[in-house]
Amino acid sequence: MKTYKHRVAYYETDKMAVTHHSNYVRWMEEARVDFLDQIGWNFHKLEETGIISPVIGITCNYKRSTVFDDIVEIAVSVKSFSGVKLVIEYVMKKEGDDAVVFTGTSEHCFLNTEGRPIRLQSEYPGFYEALTACIAKND
């Protein structure tokens, strides 16, 4: 499991002074980009290698509100990985508080630059191994 921190900006709040629900999906993306950096496969490397990884599904479960200036800790882990489809899980908490404010998942497939599906294990074994290592370690 990897952790990413995000400070809630004023513009991310709504008239009720709480974080607008749409921002959590953006934070999932920020955390996923950071996760890929942490495992040594940042977006520059993926794109240079010829791998495209679109989002094919999102789930969101809102548990508690966050407000301006809260620091949200986002735990990112690989929930499942088949070699063709990757499911990433996100658990968000306010810094210093064990109460969960949000849980969600994002599902991704892997395509080449022509938009055709690829099999990571045979075509990009280094990336495949990095992702499978995250499952084995629950990292």
Short mmCIF file of C-alpha atoms in Angstrom, two decimals:
data_model
loop_
_atom_site.label_atom_id
_atom_site.label_comp_id
_atom_site.label_asym_id
_atom_site.label_seq_id
_atom_site.Cartn_x
_atom_site.Cartn_y
_atom_site.Cartn_z
CA MET A 1 0.00 0.00 0.00
CA LYS A 2 1.24 3.46 -0.91
CA THR A 3 0.04 6.74 0.62
CA TYR A 4 -0.56 10.11 -1.01
CA LYS A 5 -1.57 13.33 0.77
CA HIS A 6 -3.84 16.08 -0.58
CA ARG A 7 -4.74 19.37 1.13
CA VAL A 8 -8.33 20.42 0.41
CA ALA A 9 -8.28 23.73 -1.48
CA TYR A 10 -10.93 26.40 -0.96
CA TYR A 11 -12.14 26.13 -4.56
CA GLU A 12 -12.84 22.42 -3.98
CA THR A 13 -15.59 23.23 -1.47
CA ASP A 14 -19.22 24.04 -2.20
CA LYS A 15 -21.81 26.43 -0.78
CA MET A 16 -22.20 24.14 2.25
CA ALA A 17 -18.45 24.59 2.96
CA VAL A 18 -17.68 20.91 2.37
CA THR A 19 -15.62 19.31 -0.37
CA HIS A 20 -17.67 18.88 -3.54
CA HIS A 21 -18.12 15.18 -4.33
CA SER A 22 -16.53 15.44 -7.78
CA ASN A 23 -13.13 16.24 -6.29
CA TYR A 24 -12.68 12.77 -4.80
CA VAL A 25 -12.42 11.28 -8.29
CA ARG A 26 -9.70 13.82 -9.15
CA TRP A 27 -7.86 12.89 -5.95
CA MET A 28 -8.05 9.24 -6.96
CA GLU A 29 -6.27 10.21 -10.18
CA GLU A 30 -3.63 12.22 -8.29
CA ALA A 31 -3.04 9.28 -5.96
CA ARG A 32 -2.83 6.79 -8.86
CA VAL A 33 -0.25 8.95 -10.65
CA ASP A 34 1.77 9.14 -7.41
CA PHE A 35 1.40 5.36 -6.91
CA LEU A 36 2.84 4.72 -10.38
CA ASP A 37 5.73 7.08 -9.58
CA GLN A 38 6.40 5.17 -6.36
CA ILE A 39 6.57 1.79 -8.12
CA GLY A 40 8.92 3.16 -10.78
CA TRP A 41 6.45 3.37 -13.68
CA ASN A 42 5.43 7.02 -13.98
CA PHE A 43 3.25 8.25 -16.82
CA HIS A 44 6.25 9.47 -18.84
CA LYS A 45 7.78 6.01 -18.72
CA LEU A 46 4.46 4.32 -19.59
CA GLU A 47 3.88 6.61 -22.56
CA GLU A 48 7.48 6.33 -23.77
CA THR A 49 7.13 2.56 -23.55
CA GLY A 50 3.90 2.67 -25.57
CA ILE A 51 1.43 1.79 -22.82
CA ILE A 52 -1.89 3.60 -22.48
CA SER A 53 -4.09 2.82 -19.47
CA PRO A 54 -7.59 4.28 -19.74
CA VAL A 55 -10.09 4.24 -16.90
CA ILE A 56 -12.90 1.78 -17.67
CA GLY A 57 -14.78 1.99 -14.37
CA ILE A 58 -15.04 3.96 -11.12
CA THR A 59 -16.79 3.27 -7.82
CA CYS A 60 -17.22 5.89 -5.10
CA ASN A 61 -18.45 5.53 -1.52
CA TYR A 62 -18.69 8.75 0.47
CA LYS A 63 -18.51 8.16 4.23
CA ARG A 64 -17.80 11.55 5.86
CA SER A 65 -17.22 15.14 4.74
CA THR A 66 -13.95 16.96 4.38
CA VAL A 67 -13.56 20.73 4.43
CA PHE A 68 -11.13 23.45 3.37
CA ASP A 69 -7.58 22.90 4.59
CA ASP A 70 -8.11 19.29 5.71
CA ILE A 71 -5.24 17.07 4.73
CA VAL A 72 -6.60 13.88 3.21
CA GLU A 73 -4.41 10.80 3.31
CA ILE A 74 -5.14 8.47 0.42
CA ALA A 75 -4.03 4.86 0.75
CA VAL A 76 -3.65 3.26 -2.68
CA SER A 77 -3.41 -0.47 -3.24
CA VAL A 78 -3.81 -2.96 -6.03
CA LYS A 79 -7.09 -4.75 -5.36
CA SER A 80 -6.77 -7.11 -8.32
CA PHE A 81 -4.68 -7.52 -11.43
CA SER A 82 -5.28 -10.08 -14.18
CA GLY A 83 -2.56 -8.93 -16.55
CA VAL A 84 -5.27 -7.39 -18.72
CA LYS A 85 -7.34 -5.46 -16.16
CA LEU A 86 -6.10 -3.59 -13.08
CA VAL A 87 -8.33 -2.57 -10.16
CA ILE A 88 -6.91 0.02 -7.78
CA GLU A 89 -8.48 0.63 -4.37
CA TYR A 90 -8.46 3.97 -2.56
CA VAL A 91 -9.15 4.60 1.14
CA MET A 92 -9.21 8.23 2.23
CA LYS A 93 -8.92 9.51 5.80
CA LYS A 94 -8.31 12.92 7.33
CA GLU A 95 -4.75 13.18 8.56
CA GLY A 96 -4.60 12.26 12.24
CA ASP A 97 -8.05 10.62 12.22
CA ASP A 98 -8.78 6.93 11.69
CA ALA A 99 -12.30 7.56 10.39
CA VAL A 100 -12.64 6.74 6.70
CA VAL A 101 -14.09 9.61 4.63
CA PHE A 102 -14.16 7.85 1.25
CA THR A 103 -13.52 4.51 -0.39
CA GLY A 104 -13.41 3.80 -4.08
CA THR A 105 -11.91 1.84 -6.91
CA SER A 106 -10.77 2.56 -10.43
CA GLU A 107 -10.53 -0.07 -13.14
CA HIS A 108 -8.01 0.17 -15.97
CA CYS A 109 -7.12 -1.79 -19.08
CA PHE A 110 -3.92 -1.56 -21.08
CA LEU A 111 -3.68 -0.53 -24.72
CA ASN A 112 -0.90 0.16 -27.19
CA THR A 113 -0.64 3.52 -28.95
CA GLU A 114 -2.97 2.25 -31.70
CA GLY A 115 -5.66 1.55 -29.09
CA ARG A 116 -5.34 -2.23 -29.22
CA PRO A 117 -5.33 -4.34 -26.03
CA ILE A 118 -1.95 -5.59 -24.83
CA ARG A 119 -0.93 -8.39 -22.50
CA LEU A 120 1.53 -6.97 -20.05
CA GLN A 121 3.09 -10.26 -18.96
CA SER A 122 4.46 -11.07 -22.40
CA GLU A 123 4.84 -7.59 -23.92
CA TYR A 124 5.94 -5.53 -20.89
CA PRO A 125 7.16 -7.97 -18.23
CA GLY A 126 8.84 -5.26 -16.12
CA PHE A 127 5.58 -3.38 -15.61
CA TYR A 128 3.69 -6.64 -15.10
CA GLU A 129 6.13 -7.68 -12.36
CA ALA A 130 5.92 -4.27 -10.66
CA LEU A 131 2.13 -4.55 -10.43
CA THR A 132 2.08 -8.19 -9.33
CA ALA A 133 4.66 -7.39 -6.64
CA CYS A 134 2.20 -4.86 -5.21
CA ILE A 135 -0.42 -7.60 -4.82
CA ALA A 136 2.01 -10.05 -3.23
CA LYS A 137 3.11 -7.46 -0.65
CA ASN A 138 -0.33 -5.82 -0.42
CA ASP A 139 1.76 -2.77 -1.28
#
